[in-house]
Amino acid sequence: MDEHGLILEANVTLSTMLGVPRGTFVGQPMAQLIFEGDQDRFYLLRKHLCETGEPLHYELRMLRNDGSVLWADLTSVAAQDPEGSSVRRVVISDISTRKEAEEALLRAGALQRAIFNSANFSSIATDANGVIQIFNVGAEHMLGYSAAEVMNSITPADISDPKEVILRAKALSAELDTPIAPGFEALVFKASRGIEDIYELTYIRKDGSRFPAVVSVTALRDDQDAIIGYLLIGTDNTARKVIEAEQMILAQSLRDHQFYTRSLIESNIDALMTTDASGIITDVNKQLEMLTDCTRDELIGSPFKNYFTDPDMAGMSIQMVLSEKKLTNYELTVRSRDGKETGLSFNFTTFYNRDRKLQGVFAAARDITERKHTEKLRDLVEGIIQHDLRSPANNAINVAAILCKDTNITPVQRQLLTLMETAGKQMLDTLNRSLDLIKIESGQYQYVPQSIDCLHLTREVAESLLGMPQNKHAVLDVLVNGVLPETDASFPCMGHPDLLRAAIYNFTKNALEASPKGDAVHVNIVSDTDLRIEIRNKGVIPLDIRDRFLEKYATSGKTFGTGLGTYSAKMMIEAQGGSIEMQTSDEMNETFITVHIPTDSVLEC
């Protein structure tokens, strides 16, 4: 090029190197072949050559015709052309390959230095005998030793748990079928045989503390493939061990929770199951297996509707609960594999995951076979009482009443007719109470409290009982808070008049029957924290029936009858939200029955 940097001549090699036709070089600035980032440096070097004439040797980047960059080695010297004019001769060599290799070495070296000096890895290099020669920053940080304390002094086996080293030697000896001595040989034996080896062991710090480590072992070899040492790269495994321990605890907790949940499901007396949104069974308990005579594996994955006498109705239930989110008391009949049919009452609800995404339907089913039988029996009994027993009782009452009006009958006949009418009314009252009891026991009784006069009602009961021939000499006192009330006194409360009357009647009648002749029975209406009706009489209940006196059919004999009346009275009080308490005093020869009524039953007088 001339002194102004214009190219005067270029050879074929440059044309090939840059991918530019040779003829296009002449007359063009040399600078246009230089990479933009190196052009300023090129101008300075050319200026220096022009001013001093000293040869220059330098490296910079040049541009190929395709826009790529190559590294070039340039040597520039001052010269003259054949006409004697000053020129600059430039010799260019492509050094891209060398530069790439140098950069790769630099990168590799930087990477090696970064790894070796990392505090996150312990890098320990030994000689062929296992004596430590290199102990990096990470090893110092993890183990608490300085490099000077361990180099040319100890082996990695000396900072490892000796028991684990012995166990490793035994395990490798058995695995590789060759005796391996405990110590450094056990740590590097696989690596010395060219086998990749990564293992876990416990490192012991200078202060005696311990931590789990994961160690990777590599044999270092010379050009002749002879082992000249070993490299042990270790990482502190404490965090992972903690996580593993937490995961084990969590997994065990999950297994315990699953076992607990499964136990709850299996211990339920109801048949339980879940389905997906399309009605396919996803889980069941033992109760449903028993009802269908199918195993859990057979049920899961099959359509819910397939196990019922009315598949369409069963399938409809799933659609209804998906629409309404809940469905209760839905009755279906399940058919087992052997054809046995069982009536079930289902309660359905939808269930979701923690993100409130619908998962399917949960169903609980209760066997209602016994309830259906009870309902049929109740209907039968009610029918018998209503038609076969009530009618004769009503007829007897009506006939006695009509005949009593006849003026021609004798006093004895009138007395017998009156007794007949009274007995008929008692029988009818017993039948009515029996119907009420059936309704109460079956849960069909609808209790609607109303305002009543408890004192007036109790007096009516007393008059009815004293009007019976067997009670003509009995003494029966009706008290309020322990004293005889005025004739026109009242005691308003809330309750069911028929149920309360029947209960007072039964307990007072029992008290009169059990009391010795001439002794008084006291019925005391008390109001303080709640409403109580206390019935006290002389005489005690026999020991053999005392503990079960209020139970159904608990008594027997002439004095106490079947016990149905007492039990009926108890159920009638409980139907009103009240309770019965019985006390017997052998010393005082007394029986004390207390009827408790809820506190909101008392009204302001």
Coordinates of C-alpha atoms in Angstrom, one line a residue:
M1 CA 0.0 0.0 0.0
D2 CA 1.1 3.6 -0.5
E3 CA 1.8 6.1 2.3
H4 CA -1.9 7.0 2.3
G5 CA -3.0 3.5 3.0
L6 CA -4.4 2.7 -0.5
I7 CA -3.7 -0.9 -1.8
L8 CA -1.4 -1.0 -4.7
E9 CA -1.2 -4.8 -5.2
A10 CA -2.5 -7.9 -3.4
N11 CA -1.8 -11.6 -4.0
V12 CA -4.1 -14.5 -4.6
T13 CA -3.7 -15.7 -1.0
L14 CA -5.3 -12.6 0.4
S15 CA -8.1 -12.9 -2.1
T16 CA -8.7 -16.4 -0.9
M17 CA -8.4 -15.6 2.7
L18 CA -11.0 -12.8 2.6
G19 CA -13.2 -14.2 -0.2
V20 CA -12.7 -11.0 -2.4
P21 CA -11.7 -11.1 -6.1
R22 CA -8.1 -10.0 -6.4
G23 CA -8.8 -7.2 -8.9
T24 CA -11.1 -5.3 -6.6
F25 CA -8.3 -4.7 -4.0
V26 CA -6.3 -2.2 -6.1
G27 CA -7.0 1.4 -5.3
Q28 CA -9.1 0.6 -2.2
P29 CA -8.2 1.7 1.3
M30 CA -6.5 -1.0 3.4
A31 CA -8.7 0.2 6.3
Q32 CA -11.9 -1.1 4.8
L33 CA -10.6 -4.7 5.3
I34 CA -10.1 -4.1 9.0
F35 CA -12.8 -4.9 11.6
E36 CA -14.5 -1.7 12.7
G37 CA -13.5 -2.2 16.3
D38 CA -9.7 -2.4 15.3
Q39 CA -9.6 0.5 12.7
D40 CA -8.4 3.2 15.1
R41 CA -5.6 1.0 16.2
F42 CA -4.7 0.3 12.5
Y43 CA -4.5 4.0 11.8
L44 CA -2.2 4.6 14.7
L45 CA 0.1 1.8 13.7
R46 CA 0.2 3.0 10.1
K47 CA 1.0 6.5 11.2
H48 CA 3.8 5.2 13.4
L49 CA 5.3 3.3 10.5
C50 CA 5.2 6.3 8.2
E51 CA 6.8 8.5 10.8
T52 CA 9.6 6.1 12.0
G53 CA 10.0 3.6 9.2
E54 CA 10.4 0.9 11.9
P55 CA 8.9 -2.5 11.0
L56 CA 5.7 -3.4 12.9
H57 CA 4.3 -6.7 14.0
Y58 CA 0.7 -6.7 15.3
E59 CA -2.5 -8.7 15.5
L60 CA -6.0 -7.4 14.7
R61 CA -9.3 -8.6 13.2
M62 CA -10.1 -8.4 9.5
L63 CA -13.4 -8.7 7.7
R64 CA -14.2 -11.4 5.2
N65 CA -16.5 -10.7 2.2
D66 CA -19.3 -12.6 3.9
G67 CA -19.1 -10.3 7.0
S68 CA -17.4 -12.8 9.3
V69 CA -14.3 -11.9 11.3
L70 CA -10.9 -13.5 11.3
W71 CA -7.9 -12.9 13.4
A72 CA -4.8 -11.9 11.4
D73 CA -1.1 -11.5 12.2
L74 CA 0.3 -8.5 10.3
T75 CA 3.9 -7.5 9.7
S76 CA 4.5 -4.1 8.0
V77 CA 7.8 -2.7 6.7
A78 CA 8.8 0.4 4.7
A79 CA 9.9 -0.3 1.1
Q80 CA 10.2 1.3 -2.4
D81 CA 8.5 0.3 -5.7
P82 CA 10.5 -0.1 -9.0
E83 CA 10.1 3.6 -9.7
G84 CA 11.6 4.4 -6.3
S85 CA 8.5 5.7 -4.6
S86 CA 7.9 4.9 -0.9
V87 CA 5.5 2.1 -0.2
R88 CA 4.5 -0.1 2.7
R89 CA 4.7 -3.9 2.4
V90 CA 2.3 -5.9 4.6
V91 CA 2.5 -9.6 5.2
I92 CA -0.8 -11.1 6.5
S93 CA -1.3 -14.5 8.2
D94 CA -4.6 -16.0 9.3
I95 CA -4.3 -16.9 13.0
S96 CA -8.0 -17.5 13.8
T97 CA -7.5 -21.2 14.7
R98 CA -4.7 -20.3 17.1
K99 CA -6.8 -17.5 18.7
E100 CA -9.7 -19.8 19.2
A101 CA -7.5 -22.4 20.8
E102 CA -6.0 -19.7 23.1
E103 CA -9.4 -18.5 24.1
A104 CA -10.6 -22.0 24.7
L105 CA -7.6 -22.6 27.0
L106 CA -8.3 -19.3 28.8
R107 CA -11.9 -20.2 29.2
A108 CA -11.0 -23.7 30.4
G109 CA -8.4 -22.3 32.8
A110 CA -10.9 -19.8 34.2
L111 CA -13.4 -22.5 34.6
Q112 CA -10.9 -24.8 36.3
R113 CA -9.8 -21.9 38.6
A114 CA -13.5 -21.1 39.4
I115 CA -14.3 -24.7 40.3
F116 CA -11.1 -25.2 42.2
N117 CA -11.4 -22.0 44.2
S118 CA -15.2 -22.4 44.8
A119 CA -16.3 -22.5 48.4
N120 CA -19.1 -24.8 47.4
F121 CA -16.9 -27.8 46.5
S122 CA -14.1 -29.4 48.4
S123 CA -11.4 -30.3 45.8
I124 CA -8.8 -32.6 47.3
A125 CA -6.0 -33.9 45.1
T126 CA -3.6 -36.7 46.3
D127 CA -0.5 -38.4 45.1
A128 CA -0.6 -42.0 44.1
N129 CA -0.3 -43.1 47.7
G130 CA -3.2 -41.0 48.8
V131 CA -1.3 -38.2 50.6
I132 CA -3.1 -34.9 50.1
Q133 CA -1.2 -32.5 47.7
I134 CA -3.9 -29.9 47.0
F135 CA -6.6 -28.7 49.4
N136 CA -8.8 -26.0 47.9
V137 CA -10.7 -23.1 49.5
G138 CA -13.9 -25.1 49.5
A139 CA -12.2 -27.9 51.5
E140 CA -10.9 -25.4 54.0
H141 CA -14.3 -23.9 54.4
M142 CA -16.1 -27.2 54.8
L143 CA -13.6 -29.1 57.0
G144 CA -12.0 -26.3 59.0
Y145 CA -8.4 -27.2 58.2
S146 CA -6.0 -24.9 56.4
A147 CA -4.3 -26.3 53.3
A148 CA -0.9 -26.2 55.1
E149 CA -2.2 -28.4 57.9
V150 CA -3.1 -31.3 55.7
M151 CA -0.9 -31.1 52.6
N152 CA 1.8 -33.8 52.5
S153 CA 0.5 -35.0 55.9
I154 CA -2.7 -37.0 55.8
T155 CA -5.0 -38.9 53.4
P156 CA -8.8 -38.3 52.8
A157 CA -9.5 -41.4 54.8
D158 CA -8.2 -39.5 57.9
I159 CA -11.0 -37.0 57.6
S160 CA -13.7 -39.6 56.9
D161 CA -15.8 -41.6 59.4
P162 CA -13.7 -44.7 60.1
K163 CA -16.7 -46.9 60.7
E164 CA -18.1 -46.0 57.3
V165 CA -14.8 -46.6 55.6
I166 CA -14.6 -50.1 57.1
L167 CA -18.2 -50.8 56.0
R168 CA -17.4 -49.5 52.5
A169 CA -14.4 -51.8 52.3
K170 CA -16.5 -54.8 53.3
A171 CA -19.2 -53.9 50.8
L172 CA -16.8 -53.4 47.9
S173 CA -15.0 -56.6 48.8
A174 CA -18.2 -58.5 48.5
E175 CA -19.3 -56.6 45.4
L176 CA -16.1 -57.0 43.5
D177 CA -15.1 -60.4 45.0
T178 CA -11.6 -59.2 46.0
P179 CA -10.2 -58.2 49.4
I180 CA -10.0 -54.5 49.9
A181 CA -8.3 -53.0 52.9
P182 CA -10.2 -50.4 54.9
G183 CA -8.6 -46.9 54.6
F184 CA -7.7 -44.8 51.5
E185 CA -7.8 -47.8 49.2
A186 CA -11.5 -48.3 49.9
L187 CA -12.2 -44.7 48.9
V188 CA -10.4 -44.9 45.5
F189 CA -10.5 -48.6 44.6
K190 CA -13.2 -48.2 41.9
A191 CA -11.6 -45.1 40.4
S192 CA -8.2 -46.9 40.2
R193 CA -9.9 -49.6 38.1
G194 CA -11.4 -47.0 35.8
I195 CA -14.9 -47.3 37.3
E196 CA -16.9 -44.1 37.8
D197 CA -17.4 -43.7 41.5
I198 CA -19.7 -41.4 43.4
Y199 CA -20.6 -42.3 47.0
E200 CA -21.9 -40.8 50.3
L201 CA -19.9 -40.8 53.5
T202 CA -19.5 -38.6 56.6
Y203 CA -16.7 -36.1 56.7
I204 CA -15.3 -35.1 60.2
R205 CA -14.3 -31.5 60.6
K206 CA -11.2 -30.3 62.6
D207 CA -13.5 -29.4 65.5
G208 CA -14.9 -32.9 65.6
S209 CA -18.3 -32.1 64.1
R210 CA -19.6 -34.2 61.3
F211 CA -21.6 -33.6 58.1
P212 CA -22.8 -35.9 55.3
A213 CA -21.0 -35.5 52.0
V214 CA -21.3 -36.7 48.4
V215 CA -17.9 -37.5 46.9
S216 CA -16.9 -38.0 43.3
V217 CA -13.5 -39.7 42.8
T218 CA -11.4 -39.6 39.6
A219 CA -8.0 -41.1 39.0
L220 CA -5.3 -38.7 37.6
R221 CA -3.0 -40.2 35.0
D222 CA 0.1 -39.2 33.1
D223 CA 0.7 -39.5 29.3
Q224 CA 1.5 -43.2 29.7
D225 CA -1.9 -43.7 31.5
A226 CA -0.1 -44.4 34.8
I227 CA -2.0 -43.2 37.9
I228 CA -0.2 -40.3 39.5
G229 CA -2.9 -39.4 42.0
Y230 CA -6.6 -39.0 42.7
L231 CA -9.0 -36.1 42.7
L232 CA -11.9 -36.2 45.3
I233 CA -14.6 -33.5 44.8
G234 CA -17.0 -33.3 47.6
T235 CA -20.2 -31.4 48.4
D236 CA -21.9 -30.8 51.7
N237 CA -25.0 -33.0 51.7
T238 CA -26.5 -31.7 54.9
A239 CA -29.3 -29.7 53.3
R240 CA -30.3 -32.6 51.1
K241 CA -30.3 -35.0 54.1
V242 CA -32.5 -32.5 56.0
I243 CA -34.9 -32.3 53.1
E244 CA -34.9 -36.1 52.8
A245 CA -35.6 -36.5 56.5
E246 CA -38.4 -33.9 56.3
Q247 CA -39.8 -35.7 53.2
M248 CA -39.7 -39.0 55.1
I249 CA -41.6 -37.5 58.0
L250 CA -44.0 -35.9 55.6
A251 CA -44.5 -39.2 53.7
Q252 CA -45.0 -41.0 57.0
S253 CA -47.5 -38.3 58.1
L254 CA -49.3 -38.7 54.8
R255 CA -49.4 -42.5 55.1
D256 CA -50.7 -42.1 58.7
H257 CA -53.3 -39.6 57.5
Q258 CA -54.4 -41.9 54.7
F259 CA -54.6 -44.8 57.2
Y260 CA -56.6 -42.6 59.6
T261 CA -58.9 -41.4 56.8
R262 CA -59.4 -44.9 55.5
S263 CA -60.1 -46.2 59.0
L264 CA -62.8 -43.5 59.4
I265 CA -64.3 -44.5 56.1
E266 CA -64.3 -48.2 56.8
S267 CA -65.6 -47.8 60.3
N268 CA -68.7 -45.9 59.2
I269 CA -71.9 -47.8 59.5
D270 CA -73.1 -46.2 56.2
A271 CA -72.0 -47.3 52.7
L272 CA -69.7 -44.6 51.4
M273 CA -68.5 -44.0 47.9
T274 CA -67.2 -41.3 45.5
T275 CA -67.7 -40.9 41.8
D276 CA -66.3 -38.5 39.2
A277 CA -68.4 -36.0 37.5
S278 CA -69.6 -38.5 34.9
G279 CA -70.8 -41.0 37.5
I280 CA -67.9 -43.4 37.4
I281 CA -67.1 -44.9 40.9
T282 CA -63.6 -43.7 42.2
D283 CA -63.7 -45.1 45.7
V284 CA -65.9 -47.2 48.1
N285 CA -65.8 -48.7 51.6
K286 CA -66.5 -52.2 52.9
Q287 CA -70.1 -51.5 53.5
L288 CA -70.8 -50.9 49.8
E289 CA -68.8 -54.0 48.9
M290 CA -71.0 -56.0 51.2
L291 CA -74.2 -54.5 49.7
T292 CA -73.2 -55.2 46.1
D293 CA -71.2 -58.4 46.8
C294 CA -68.4 -56.9 44.6
T295 CA -64.8 -56.2 45.5
R296 CA -63.4 -52.7 45.7
D297 CA -61.4 -53.3 42.6
E298 CA -64.5 -54.4 40.7
L299 CA -66.5 -51.4 41.8
I300 CA -63.9 -48.7 41.1
G301 CA -64.0 -47.6 37.5
S302 CA -67.5 -48.9 36.9
P303 CA -70.7 -46.8 36.4
F304 CA -72.5 -46.0 39.7
K305 CA -76.0 -46.6 38.1
N306 CA -75.2 -50.3 37.2
Y307 CA -75.8 -51.6 40.8
F308 CA -79.4 -50.5 41.2
T309 CA -82.8 -51.9 40.3
D310 CA -83.6 -48.6 38.6
P311 CA -80.4 -47.5 36.7
D312 CA -82.1 -44.4 35.2
M313 CA -83.1 -43.1 38.6
A314 CA -79.6 -43.8 40.0
G315 CA -78.0 -42.0 37.1
M316 CA -80.4 -39.1 37.5
S317 CA -79.2 -38.7 41.1
I318 CA -75.7 -37.9 40.0
Q319 CA -77.0 -35.2 37.6
M320 CA -79.2 -33.7 40.3
V321 CA -76.4 -33.4 42.8
L322 CA -74.1 -31.8 40.2
S323 CA -76.8 -29.3 39.5
E324 CA -77.9 -28.6 43.1
K325 CA -74.6 -29.3 44.9
K326 CA -76.5 -31.4 47.4
L327 CA -79.2 -34.1 47.5
T328 CA -80.7 -35.7 50.6
N329 CA -82.9 -38.7 51.5
Y330 CA -82.8 -40.0 47.9
E331 CA -84.0 -43.6 48.0
L332 CA -82.6 -46.3 45.7
T333 CA -82.7 -50.1 45.8
V334 CA -79.3 -51.7 45.4
R335 CA -79.1 -55.2 43.8
S336 CA -76.2 -57.5 44.8
R337 CA -74.5 -60.0 42.5
D338 CA -76.7 -62.8 43.9
G339 CA -79.9 -60.8 43.3
K340 CA -80.5 -59.6 46.9
E341 CA -82.2 -56.2 47.0
T342 CA -81.6 -53.7 49.8
G343 CA -83.4 -50.3 50.2
L344 CA -81.0 -47.4 50.7
S345 CA -81.4 -43.7 51.6
F346 CA -78.7 -41.6 50.0
N347 CA -77.2 -38.3 50.9
F348 CA -75.1 -36.8 48.1
T349 CA -72.8 -33.8 48.0
T350 CA -70.2 -32.5 45.5
F351 CA -66.6 -32.3 46.6
Y352 CA -63.6 -30.2 45.3
N353 CA -59.9 -29.9 45.5
R354 CA -58.0 -27.1 47.3
D355 CA -58.3 -24.9 44.2
R356 CA -62.1 -25.3 44.3
K357 CA -62.1 -27.4 41.2
L358 CA -64.9 -30.0 41.1
Q359 CA -63.6 -33.5 41.7
G360 CA -66.9 -35.4 41.8
V361 CA -69.7 -36.6 44.0
F362 CA -69.6 -38.0 47.6
A363 CA -72.4 -40.3 48.6
A364 CA -73.4 -41.9 52.0
A365 CA -76.1 -44.5 52.0
R366 CA -78.0 -46.0 54.9
D367 CA -79.8 -49.3 54.9
I368 CA -83.5 -48.5 55.4
T369 CA -84.8 -52.0 55.2
E370 CA -85.6 -52.1 59.0
R371 CA -87.2 -48.7 58.8
K372 CA -89.4 -49.8 56.0
H373 CA -90.5 -52.8 58.0
T374 CA -91.2 -50.6 61.0
E375 CA -93.2 -48.2 58.9
K376 CA -95.3 -51.0 57.5
L377 CA -95.8 -52.5 61.0
R378 CA -96.7 -49.1 62.4
D379 CA -99.2 -48.5 59.7
L380 CA -100.7 -52.0 60.5
V381 CA -100.8 -51.3 64.2
E382 CA -102.3 -47.8 63.7
G383 CA -104.9 -49.4 61.4
I384 CA -105.8 -52.0 64.0
I385 CA -106.1 -49.4 66.8
Q386 CA -108.0 -46.9 64.6
H387 CA -110.6 -49.4 63.3
D388 CA -110.5 -52.7 65.3
L389 CA -110.0 -51.3 68.8
R390 CA -111.1 -47.7 68.8
S391 CA -114.5 -48.5 67.3
P392 CA -115.6 -51.0 70.1
A393 CA -114.4 -48.6 72.8
N394 CA -116.3 -45.7 71.3
N395 CA -119.4 -48.0 70.9
A396 CA -119.2 -49.0 74.6
I397 CA -118.9 -45.4 75.7
N398 CA -121.8 -44.3 73.6
V399 CA -124.1 -47.2 74.7
A400 CA -123.3 -46.6 78.4
A401 CA -124.0 -42.8 78.0
I402 CA -127.3 -43.5 76.2
L403 CA -128.5 -46.1 78.8
C404 CA -127.5 -43.8 81.7
K405 CA -130.1 -41.3 80.5
D406 CA -132.9 -43.9 80.8
T407 CA -134.9 -43.0 84.0
N408 CA -136.2 -46.6 84.4
I409 CA -132.8 -48.2 85.3
T410 CA -132.0 -49.1 88.9
P411 CA -129.1 -47.4 90.8
V412 CA -127.0 -50.5 90.6
Q413 CA -127.5 -50.6 86.8
R414 CA -126.6 -46.9 86.6
Q415 CA -123.5 -47.6 88.6
L416 CA -122.5 -50.5 86.3
L417 CA -123.1 -48.4 83.2
T418 CA -121.0 -45.5 84.7
L419 CA -118.2 -48.0 85.4
M420 CA -118.5 -49.3 81.8
E421 CA -118.3 -45.7 80.4
T422 CA -115.3 -44.9 82.5
A423 CA -113.5 -48.1 81.5
G424 CA -114.3 -47.4 77.9
K425 CA -112.8 -43.9 78.2
Q426 CA -109.7 -45.3 79.9
M427 CA -109.3 -47.8 77.1
L428 CA -109.7 -45.2 74.4
D429 CA -107.2 -42.9 76.2
T430 CA -104.8 -45.8 76.4
L431 CA -105.2 -46.4 72.6
N432 CA -104.7 -42.8 71.9
R433 CA -101.5 -42.7 74.0
S434 CA -100.3 -45.9 72.2
L435 CA -100.7 -44.1 68.9
D436 CA -98.8 -41.1 70.2
L437 CA -96.0 -43.4 71.4
I438 CA -95.7 -45.2 68.1
K439 CA -95.4 -41.8 66.4
I440 CA -92.8 -40.6 69.0
E441 CA -90.7 -43.8 68.7
S442 CA -90.7 -43.6 64.9
G443 CA -89.8 -40.0 64.8
Q444 CA -93.1 -39.0 63.1
Y445 CA -94.5 -37.0 66.0
Q446 CA -94.8 -33.3 65.2
Y447 CA -94.6 -31.4 68.5
V448 CA -96.1 -27.9 68.4
P449 CA -96.0 -26.2 71.9
Q450 CA -99.0 -24.1 73.0
S451 CA -100.0 -22.1 76.0
I452 CA -101.7 -24.2 78.7
D453 CA -102.6 -23.9 82.4
C454 CA -100.5 -26.5 84.1
L455 CA -102.4 -26.1 87.4
H456 CA -105.8 -26.6 85.8
L457 CA -104.6 -29.5 83.8
T458 CA -103.1 -31.2 86.9
R459 CA -106.4 -30.6 88.8
E460 CA -108.3 -32.3 86.0
V461 CA -106.0 -35.3 86.2
A462 CA -106.5 -35.5 90.0
E463 CA -110.3 -35.3 89.7
S464 CA -110.3 -38.0 87.1
L465 CA -108.2 -40.3 89.3
L466 CA -110.2 -39.6 92.5
G467 CA -113.4 -40.3 90.6
M468 CA -112.3 -43.9 90.0
P469 CA -114.0 -46.4 92.4
Q470 CA -110.6 -47.9 93.5
N471 CA -109.5 -44.4 94.6
K472 CA -112.6 -43.3 96.5
H473 CA -110.6 -43.3 99.8
A474 CA -107.4 -41.9 98.3
V475 CA -105.8 -38.6 99.3
L476 CA -104.4 -36.6 96.4
D477 CA -103.1 -33.0 97.0
V478 CA -102.2 -30.6 94.1
L479 CA -99.7 -28.0 95.3
V480 CA -97.9 -25.0 93.8
N481 CA -94.5 -24.3 95.3
G482 CA -95.4 -26.5 98.2
V483 CA -98.7 -24.9 99.3
L484 CA -102.3 -25.4 98.4
P485 CA -103.3 -22.8 95.7
E486 CA -106.4 -20.7 95.6
T487 CA -109.4 -22.2 93.8
D488 CA -109.1 -19.7 90.9
A489 CA -105.3 -19.8 90.8
S490 CA -103.5 -20.6 87.5
F491 CA -100.1 -21.6 86.3
P492 CA -99.5 -20.9 82.6
C493 CA -96.8 -22.7 80.7
M494 CA -95.9 -23.9 77.2
G495 CA -96.4 -27.5 76.2
H496 CA -98.6 -30.1 74.6
P497 CA -101.7 -30.5 76.7
D498 CA -102.5 -34.1 75.7
L499 CA -98.9 -35.3 76.2
L500 CA -98.4 -33.5 79.5
R501 CA -101.8 -34.7 80.8
A502 CA -101.0 -38.3 79.9
A503 CA -97.6 -38.1 81.6
I504 CA -99.0 -36.6 84.8
Y505 CA -101.9 -39.1 84.7
N506 CA -99.6 -42.1 84.4
F507 CA -97.1 -41.2 87.1
T508 CA -99.9 -40.0 89.6
K509 CA -101.9 -43.2 88.9
N510 CA -98.8 -45.3 89.7
A511 CA -98.2 -43.3 92.9
L512 CA -101.8 -43.8 94.1
E513 CA -101.6 -47.6 93.3
A514 CA -98.3 -47.9 95.2
S515 CA -99.2 -45.9 98.2
P516 CA -100.5 -47.6 101.4
K517 CA -104.2 -47.1 102.0
G518 CA -104.9 -43.7 103.7
D519 CA -101.5 -42.1 102.8
A520 CA -101.6 -39.0 100.7
V521 CA -100.0 -38.5 97.3
H522 CA -98.6 -35.0 96.6
V523 CA -98.4 -33.4 93.2
N524 CA -96.3 -30.2 93.5
I525 CA -95.9 -27.7 90.7
V526 CA -92.6 -25.8 91.2
S527 CA -91.0 -23.0 89.3
D528 CA -87.5 -21.7 90.0
T529 CA -84.7 -22.4 87.5
D530 CA -87.1 -24.5 85.4
L531 CA -90.7 -25.9 85.6
R532 CA -90.9 -29.1 87.7
I533 CA -93.9 -31.3 88.6
E534 CA -93.0 -33.3 91.7
I535 CA -95.0 -36.4 92.5
R536 CA -94.3 -37.9 96.0
N537 CA -95.9 -40.9 97.6
K538 CA -95.3 -43.3 100.4
G539 CA -94.0 -46.7 99.4
V540 CA -91.0 -47.7 97.4
I541 CA -90.4 -49.4 94.1
P542 CA -89.0 -53.0 94.5
L543 CA -85.3 -53.4 94.1
D544 CA -85.5 -55.8 91.2
I545 CA -87.1 -53.2 88.9
R546 CA -85.9 -49.9 90.4
D547 CA -83.0 -49.3 88.0
R548 CA -85.1 -50.0 85.0
F549 CA -88.4 -48.6 86.2
L550 CA -88.6 -46.1 83.3
E551 CA -87.7 -48.5 80.6
K552 CA -90.1 -50.2 78.2
Y553 CA -91.8 -53.3 79.6
A554 CA -89.6 -53.0 82.7
T555 CA -92.2 -53.9 85.3
S556 CA -94.6 -56.8 85.8
G557 CA -97.3 -57.9 88.3
K558 CA -100.6 -56.5 89.5
T559 CA -99.2 -53.4 91.2
F560 CA -97.1 -52.0 88.4
G561 CA -98.6 -53.6 85.3
T562 CA -96.6 -54.0 82.1
G563 CA -94.6 -50.8 82.5
L564 CA -95.7 -49.5 79.1
G565 CA -97.6 -46.6 80.7
T566 CA -94.5 -45.4 82.6
Y567 CA -92.3 -45.7 79.6
S568 CA -95.0 -43.9 77.5
A569 CA -95.2 -41.1 80.0
K570 CA -91.4 -40.7 79.9
M571 CA -91.3 -40.6 76.1
M572 CA -94.1 -38.0 76.1
I573 CA -92.2 -35.7 78.4
E574 CA -89.0 -36.1 76.4
A575 CA -90.9 -35.3 73.2
Q576 CA -91.5 -31.9 74.7
G577 CA -87.8 -31.4 75.5
G578 CA -88.1 -32.4 79.1
S579 CA -86.8 -35.2 81.3
I580 CA -87.8 -37.6 84.1
E581 CA -85.9 -38.1 87.4
M582 CA -86.8 -40.8 89.9
Q583 CA -85.6 -41.1 93.6
T584 CA -86.5 -43.7 96.1
S585 CA -85.8 -43.5 99.8
D586 CA -85.9 -46.8 101.7
E587 CA -85.4 -44.9 105.0
M588 CA -88.3 -42.5 104.5
N589 CA -90.3 -45.2 102.6
E590 CA -91.0 -42.7 99.8
T591 CA -90.8 -42.5 96.0
F592 CA -90.2 -39.2 94.4
I593 CA -90.8 -38.6 90.6
T594 CA -89.8 -35.2 89.1
V595 CA -91.0 -34.1 85.7
H596 CA -88.6 -31.4 84.3
I597 CA -89.9 -29.1 81.6
P598 CA -87.5 -26.6 79.7
T599 CA -87.1 -23.2 81.2
D600 CA -88.8 -21.4 78.3
S601 CA -92.0 -23.4 79.1
V602 CA -92.9 -21.1 82.1
L603 CA -95.0 -18.0 81.1
E604 CA -95.5 -14.9 83.1
C605 CA -98.6 -15.2 85.4

